[in-house]
Amino acid sequence: MRKIRMGMIGGGIGSFIGDVHRKAASIDGIIELVCGAFSSSSEKSKQSGKALLLPEERCYASYEEMIRKEKELPEDQRMDFVAIVTPNHMHFEPAKMALENGFHVVCDKPMTLTITEAEELEKIVHETGLLFALTHNYTGHPMVKQAKAMVKNGDLGGIRKIQVQYLQGWMATQVEKTDNKQASWRVDPKKSGVGGALGDIGTHAENLVEYITNLKIAELAADLGRFGEGRVLDDDGNILLRMENGAKGTMSFSQIAVGEENNLAIRVYGEKGSIEWHQENPNQLITRWIDQPKKVFTPNGNDLYPEAIKTSRIPAGHPEGYLEAFATIYKNFAIHLNNVLAGKNIEQPDYPSVSDGVRGVRFIHASVHSDKNNTAWTKL
């Protein structure tokens, strides 16, 4: 193995998510940032690259310039993949250009603004054979891996009921009218797409449901709210879910739930038992059983499945959190890419793919369609 070389689009000075991506990618020591087009402003992009101690010639004025010039470099110097950490409206074009020029892609969610764009990226990925990872980072937690493995192994029996929530309160006031850039683009349909909180955090809830249960959402009925004065995109929502196996589900998400910080939680109920996981207390997976006492699993603790063991980085009792889970996506992607570069044909390791990205975009549009039609049941 060698270090995988990463280029970055977006994530310049002052960017929260860009810094998260860089830290997560570096945790396991197998990825290095070598270049970037960090801003739509040429000056800011170069300032950001300088602050990150990159060579001046590898700090580009635009993503087009970066992809073009990186492709001209010798294979042992150019970037191997690009990480796209821009607002939603700037995902599709950079991803498409990178793939068409032979570069692998890691992209923030939601993958694109439209279903057509999402399906086009999926087609390009399949035609080129290049790798594409979507950063649904919560799937990287060891206890989420344990939950998925337990469902897959049949420990819970057939799945009957699912409850998922993602509650925040940071947009309870008109924060977009301040200098908060995170808020300003999220309320703008041109940059965020047709979904507000739905696309930002609802897609995380959707992905977590399908990831843990290994079941697809077949139909949904969505009731979206717009409580912030003048907002045209949702900032709150409740959705009924029908799963492909007949299980029922409820989803609640909000960014105007006063007092909530990052309250992502899921409960899955089967015929024999249930699991419960909270992102704000990510190192515990609570299980309950018909004929046994309640049991709590912890990272690197007892009775874990291999999927959870290999994701835990430190001894039991030492907290692992947001950055480590994010890093798991990058680690699994880098391991896969290293094998591809070595000419080895392996099955894709456990990280969200372009197909998960398509599911997420379809989920957003189905929910908006349902809401516009008086919460009508809509097929996904």
Coordinates of C-alpha atoms in Angstrom, one line a residue:
M1 CA 0.0 0.0 0.0
R2 CA 1.0 3.6 -0.5
K3 CA -0.6 6.9 0.6
I4 CA -3.6 7.9 -1.5
R5 CA -3.3 11.4 -2.9
M6 CA -6.4 13.6 -2.4
G7 CA -7.5 16.8 -4.1
M8 CA -10.2 18.9 -2.6
I9 CA -13.0 21.0 -4.2
G10 CA -14.4 23.6 -1.7
G11 CA -13.6 23.6 1.9
G12 CA -11.6 26.8 2.0
I13 CA -10.8 29.1 4.9
G14 CA -13.7 29.2 7.4
S15 CA -15.4 26.1 6.1
F16 CA -16.6 23.7 8.7
I17 CA -17.1 20.7 6.6
G18 CA -13.9 21.1 4.6
D19 CA -11.9 21.0 7.8
V20 CA -13.9 17.9 8.9
H21 CA -13.0 16.1 5.7
R22 CA -9.3 16.9 6.0
K23 CA -9.1 15.8 9.6
A24 CA -11.1 12.6 8.9
A25 CA -9.0 11.7 5.8
S26 CA -5.8 12.0 7.8
I27 CA -6.7 10.0 10.9
D28 CA -5.5 6.6 9.7
G29 CA -2.4 8.0 7.9
I30 CA -3.2 6.5 4.5
I31 CA -4.4 9.7 2.7
E32 CA -2.6 12.9 2.1
L33 CA -4.0 16.2 0.7
V34 CA -1.9 17.2 -2.3
C35 CA -3.9 19.9 -4.1
G36 CA -7.1 21.8 -4.1
A37 CA -9.5 24.4 -5.6
F38 CA -10.9 25.5 -2.2
S39 CA -13.1 28.4 -3.3
S40 CA -14.9 30.0 -6.2
S41 CA -12.7 33.0 -5.4
S42 CA -9.2 32.4 -6.9
E43 CA -7.6 34.6 -4.2
K44 CA -9.3 32.7 -1.4
S45 CA -8.5 29.4 -2.9
K46 CA -4.8 30.2 -3.0
Q47 CA -4.9 31.7 0.5
S48 CA -6.5 28.5 1.8
G49 CA -3.9 26.3 0.1
K50 CA -1.1 28.4 1.5
A51 CA -2.6 28.0 5.0
L52 CA -2.7 24.2 4.5
L53 CA 1.0 24.3 3.5
L54 CA 0.4 23.2 0.0
P55 CA 2.8 24.1 -2.9
E56 CA 1.6 27.2 -4.6
E57 CA 1.4 25.5 -8.0
R58 CA -1.0 22.9 -6.6
C59 CA -3.5 25.5 -5.3
Y60 CA -5.9 26.1 -8.2
A61 CA -8.3 29.0 -9.1
S62 CA -11.1 26.6 -10.1
Y63 CA -12.0 23.0 -10.1
E64 CA -11.8 22.9 -13.9
E65 CA -8.2 24.1 -13.8
M66 CA -7.4 21.6 -11.0
I67 CA -8.7 18.6 -12.9
R68 CA -7.1 19.6 -16.1
K69 CA -3.7 20.3 -14.7
E70 CA -3.6 17.4 -12.3
K71 CA -4.4 15.1 -15.3
E72 CA -1.3 16.5 -17.0
L73 CA 1.0 15.5 -14.1
P74 CA 2.9 12.2 -14.1
E75 CA 0.8 9.3 -12.6
D76 CA 3.1 9.1 -9.5
Q77 CA 2.4 12.8 -8.7
R78 CA -1.2 13.6 -9.6
M79 CA -4.1 13.3 -7.2
D80 CA -5.8 9.9 -7.1
F81 CA -9.2 11.1 -6.2
V82 CA -11.1 14.4 -5.5
A83 CA -13.2 15.2 -2.4
I84 CA -16.1 17.5 -3.1
V85 CA -17.1 19.5 -0.1
T86 CA -19.1 22.3 -1.7
P87 CA -22.7 23.4 -1.2
N88 CA -25.2 21.0 -2.9
H89 CA -25.5 22.8 -6.2
M90 CA -21.8 22.4 -6.8
H91 CA -21.7 18.6 -6.5
F92 CA -22.7 17.4 -9.9
E93 CA -20.5 19.2 -12.4
P94 CA -17.2 18.7 -10.5
A95 CA -18.0 15.0 -9.9
K96 CA -18.9 14.5 -13.6
M97 CA -15.8 16.2 -14.8
A98 CA -13.6 14.3 -12.4
L99 CA -15.0 11.0 -13.4
E100 CA -14.8 11.7 -17.1
N101 CA -11.1 12.6 -16.6
G102 CA -10.3 9.4 -14.8
F103 CA -10.4 10.5 -11.2
H104 CA -12.2 8.7 -8.4
V105 CA -14.6 10.8 -6.3
V106 CA -15.7 11.2 -2.6
C107 CA -18.7 13.5 -2.4
D108 CA -20.8 15.1 0.3
K109 CA -24.5 14.4 0.4
P110 CA -27.0 14.9 -1.1
M111 CA -25.2 13.8 -4.2
T112 CA -27.0 16.1 -6.7
L113 CA -29.9 18.5 -7.0
T114 CA -32.0 16.3 -9.4
I115 CA -32.7 12.7 -10.0
T116 CA -31.5 13.0 -13.6
E117 CA -28.1 14.3 -12.4
A118 CA -27.9 11.5 -9.8
E119 CA -28.7 8.8 -12.4
E120 CA -26.2 10.3 -14.8
L121 CA -23.4 10.1 -12.2
E122 CA -24.4 6.5 -11.4
K123 CA -24.2 5.6 -15.1
I124 CA -20.7 7.2 -15.5
V125 CA -19.4 5.4 -12.4
H126 CA -20.6 2.1 -13.8
E127 CA -19.2 2.8 -17.3
T128 CA -15.8 3.9 -16.1
G129 CA -15.4 1.5 -13.2
L130 CA -14.1 4.3 -11.1
L131 CA -14.8 4.5 -7.3
F132 CA -17.4 6.8 -5.8
A133 CA -18.0 7.3 -2.1
L134 CA -20.8 9.3 -0.5
T135 CA -20.0 10.7 3.0
H136 CA -23.0 9.4 5.0
N137 CA -20.5 9.5 7.9
Y138 CA -22.8 8.1 10.6
T139 CA -22.6 4.6 9.0
G140 CA -19.0 4.6 10.1
H141 CA -19.7 4.3 13.8
P142 CA -18.7 0.9 15.3
M143 CA -22.1 0.5 17.0
V144 CA -24.0 1.2 13.8
K145 CA -21.9 -1.5 12.2
Q146 CA -22.9 -3.8 15.1
A147 CA -26.5 -3.0 14.6
K148 CA -26.4 -3.7 10.9
A149 CA -24.6 -7.0 11.5
M150 CA -27.2 -8.1 14.1
V151 CA -30.0 -7.4 11.7
K152 CA -28.2 -9.2 8.9
N153 CA -27.5 -12.2 11.1
G154 CA -31.2 -12.5 12.0
D155 CA -30.7 -11.8 15.7
L156 CA -33.8 -9.5 15.9
G157 CA -35.9 -11.7 13.6
G158 CA -38.0 -10.2 10.9
I159 CA -38.1 -6.3 11.1
R160 CA -41.5 -4.9 11.9
K161 CA -41.1 -1.3 13.0
I162 CA -38.6 1.5 12.6
Q163 CA -38.4 4.9 14.4
V164 CA -35.8 7.4 13.3
Q165 CA -35.3 11.0 14.2
Y166 CA -32.8 13.8 13.5
L167 CA -33.5 16.9 15.5
Q168 CA -31.6 20.2 15.6
G169 CA -32.5 23.6 16.8
W170 CA -29.8 25.9 15.2
M171 CA -32.2 27.4 12.7
A172 CA -35.0 28.2 15.2
T173 CA -34.3 31.9 14.6
Q174 CA -33.6 33.8 11.4
V175 CA -29.9 32.8 11.4
E176 CA -29.7 33.0 7.6
K177 CA -30.1 36.8 7.9
T178 CA -26.8 37.0 9.9
D179 CA -23.4 36.3 8.5
N180 CA -23.9 32.5 9.0
K181 CA -22.9 31.1 5.5
Q182 CA -24.0 27.6 6.5
A183 CA -27.5 28.8 7.0
S184 CA -27.7 31.2 4.0
W185 CA -27.1 28.7 1.3
R186 CA -29.2 26.0 3.0
V187 CA -32.4 28.2 2.6
D188 CA -31.7 29.0 -1.0
P189 CA -33.3 26.6 -3.5
K190 CA -30.8 27.4 -6.1
K191 CA -28.0 26.1 -3.9
S192 CA -29.7 23.6 -1.7
G193 CA -32.2 22.1 -4.1
V194 CA -35.9 21.3 -3.4
G195 CA -35.2 20.1 0.1
G196 CA -34.0 22.2 3.1
A197 CA -33.7 20.2 6.3
L198 CA -34.9 17.3 4.3
G199 CA -31.8 17.2 2.2
D200 CA -29.4 18.3 4.9
I201 CA -30.3 15.9 7.7
G202 CA -33.4 14.0 6.5
T203 CA -31.2 12.1 4.0
H204 CA -28.9 11.0 6.9
A205 CA -32.0 9.5 8.6
E206 CA -33.1 7.8 5.4
N207 CA -29.7 6.4 4.7
L208 CA -29.3 5.1 8.3
V209 CA -32.6 3.3 8.1
E210 CA -31.8 1.5 4.9
Y211 CA -28.2 0.8 5.9
I212 CA -29.0 -0.8 9.3
T213 CA -32.0 -2.8 8.2
N214 CA -30.8 -3.6 4.7
L215 CA -34.3 -2.8 3.6
K216 CA -35.4 -0.3 1.0
I217 CA -38.1 2.3 1.6
A218 CA -40.9 1.4 -0.7
E219 CA -43.4 4.3 -0.1
L220 CA -43.5 7.4 2.0
A221 CA -46.0 10.0 3.1
A222 CA -44.4 13.3 4.0
D223 CA -45.7 16.4 5.9
L224 CA -43.1 19.1 5.6
G225 CA -43.0 22.4 7.6
R226 CA -41.7 25.8 6.9
F227 CA -41.7 27.7 10.2
G228 CA -39.0 30.3 9.6
E229 CA -40.4 33.6 8.3
G230 CA -39.9 33.8 4.5
R231 CA -38.4 30.3 4.1
V232 CA -39.5 28.5 1.0
L233 CA -37.6 25.3 1.9
D234 CA -38.6 23.0 4.7
D235 CA -37.0 23.3 8.1
D236 CA -39.1 20.6 9.7
G237 CA -40.8 17.4 8.7
N238 CA -42.6 14.1 9.7
I239 CA -42.7 11.2 7.3
L240 CA -44.5 7.8 7.4
L241 CA -42.5 5.0 5.9
R242 CA -43.5 1.6 4.3
M243 CA -40.5 -0.7 3.9
E244 CA -40.2 -3.3 1.1
N245 CA -40.8 -6.2 3.6
G246 CA -44.0 -4.7 5.0
A247 CA -42.4 -3.1 8.0
K248 CA -43.7 0.3 9.1
G249 CA -41.6 3.3 10.0
T250 CA -41.7 6.9 11.2
M251 CA -39.2 9.6 10.6
S252 CA -39.0 13.0 12.3
F253 CA -36.5 15.7 11.4
S254 CA -36.2 19.3 12.3
Q255 CA -33.8 22.2 12.4
I256 CA -36.2 24.4 14.4
A257 CA -36.5 22.1 17.5
V258 CA -35.4 24.6 20.2
G259 CA -32.7 23.1 22.5
E260 CA -31.8 20.2 20.3
E261 CA -28.2 19.9 19.2
N262 CA -27.5 16.9 16.9
N263 CA -30.1 14.4 18.1
L264 CA -29.9 11.6 15.5
A265 CA -31.4 8.4 16.9
I266 CA -32.8 5.2 15.5
R267 CA -34.8 2.3 17.0
V268 CA -35.4 -0.9 15.0
Y269 CA -37.9 -3.5 16.3
G270 CA -37.9 -7.1 15.2
E271 CA -39.8 -10.3 16.1
K272 CA -37.3 -11.3 18.7
G273 CA -35.6 -8.1 19.8
S274 CA -34.8 -4.5 19.2
I275 CA -31.9 -2.1 18.9
E276 CA -31.5 1.5 19.9
W277 CA -28.7 3.9 19.0
H278 CA -28.2 7.6 19.7
Q279 CA -25.6 9.7 17.8
E280 CA -25.1 11.9 20.8
N281 CA -24.1 8.8 22.8
P282 CA -22.6 6.9 20.0
N283 CA -20.5 4.4 22.0
Q284 CA -23.6 2.4 23.2
L285 CA -25.9 0.2 21.3
I286 CA -28.9 -0.8 23.4
T287 CA -30.6 -4.1 22.7
R288 CA -33.7 -5.5 24.2
W289 CA -35.1 -9.0 24.0
I290 CA -38.3 -11.0 24.5
D291 CA -36.7 -13.6 26.7
Q292 CA -33.4 -12.0 27.8
P293 CA -32.3 -9.0 29.9
K294 CA -31.4 -5.8 28.2
K295 CA -27.8 -5.7 26.8
V296 CA -25.6 -2.8 25.9
F297 CA -22.8 -3.2 23.4
T298 CA -19.7 -0.8 23.3
P299 CA -16.8 -0.3 20.8
N300 CA -14.2 -3.0 21.3
G301 CA -16.4 -4.5 24.0
N302 CA -17.6 -8.1 24.4
D303 CA -19.6 -10.2 21.9
L304 CA -19.2 -7.9 18.9
Y305 CA -19.4 -9.0 15.3
P306 CA -16.3 -8.6 13.1
E307 CA -17.8 -5.7 11.3
A308 CA -17.8 -3.7 14.5
I309 CA -14.5 -4.9 15.8
K310 CA -12.5 -3.9 12.8
T311 CA -14.0 -0.4 12.9
S312 CA -13.1 0.3 16.5
R313 CA -9.7 2.0 16.7
I314 CA -8.9 2.3 20.4
P315 CA -9.4 0.1 23.5
A316 CA -12.8 -0.3 25.1
G317 CA -14.0 2.6 27.3
H318 CA -12.2 5.2 25.2
P319 CA -14.8 7.4 23.4
E320 CA -14.9 7.3 19.6
G321 CA -17.0 9.9 17.9
Y322 CA -17.9 12.0 14.9
L323 CA -14.4 12.4 13.3
E324 CA -13.6 8.7 13.7
A325 CA -16.9 7.7 12.1
F326 CA -16.2 10.1 9.2
A327 CA -12.6 8.7 9.0
T328 CA -14.0 5.1 8.5
I329 CA -15.6 6.2 5.2
Y330 CA -12.3 7.5 4.0
K331 CA -10.3 4.5 5.3
N332 CA -12.5 2.0 3.6
F333 CA -12.5 4.0 0.4
A334 CA -8.7 4.3 0.5
I335 CA -8.2 0.6 1.1
H336 CA -10.5 -0.1 -1.9
L337 CA -8.6 2.4 -4.0
N338 CA -5.2 1.0 -3.1
N339 CA -6.3 -2.5 -4.2
V340 CA -7.7 -1.1 -7.4
L341 CA -4.4 0.7 -8.1
A342 CA -2.5 -2.5 -7.4
G343 CA -4.6 -4.3 -10.0
K344 CA -6.6 -6.4 -7.4
N345 CA -10.3 -7.1 -8.0
I346 CA -12.0 -7.0 -4.7
E347 CA -15.6 -6.6 -3.5
Q348 CA -16.4 -3.1 -2.4
P349 CA -15.7 -2.5 1.3
D350 CA -18.4 -1.0 3.5
Y351 CA -18.9 2.6 2.5
P352 CA -21.8 4.5 1.0
S353 CA -21.8 4.3 -2.8
V354 CA -23.2 6.2 -5.8
S355 CA -26.3 4.0 -5.6
D356 CA -26.9 5.3 -2.1
G357 CA -26.6 8.8 -3.5
V358 CA -29.3 8.1 -6.1
R359 CA -31.5 6.7 -3.3
G360 CA -31.0 9.9 -1.3
V361 CA -32.0 12.2 -4.1
R362 CA -35.0 10.1 -5.0
F363 CA -36.0 10.2 -1.3
I364 CA -35.9 14.0 -1.3
H365 CA -38.0 14.4 -4.4
A366 CA -40.5 11.8 -3.3
S367 CA -40.9 13.6 0.0
V368 CA -41.4 17.0 -1.6
H369 CA -43.9 15.5 -4.1
S370 CA -45.8 13.8 -1.3
D371 CA -46.0 17.0 0.8
K372 CA -47.2 19.0 -2.2
N373 CA -50.0 16.5 -2.7
N374 CA -51.4 16.7 0.8
T375 CA -49.1 13.9 2.2
A376 CA -50.1 11.4 -0.5
W377 CA -48.4 8.1 -0.4
T378 CA -45.5 8.2 -2.9
K379 CA -43.4 5.4 -4.3
L380 CA -39.7 5.6 -3.8

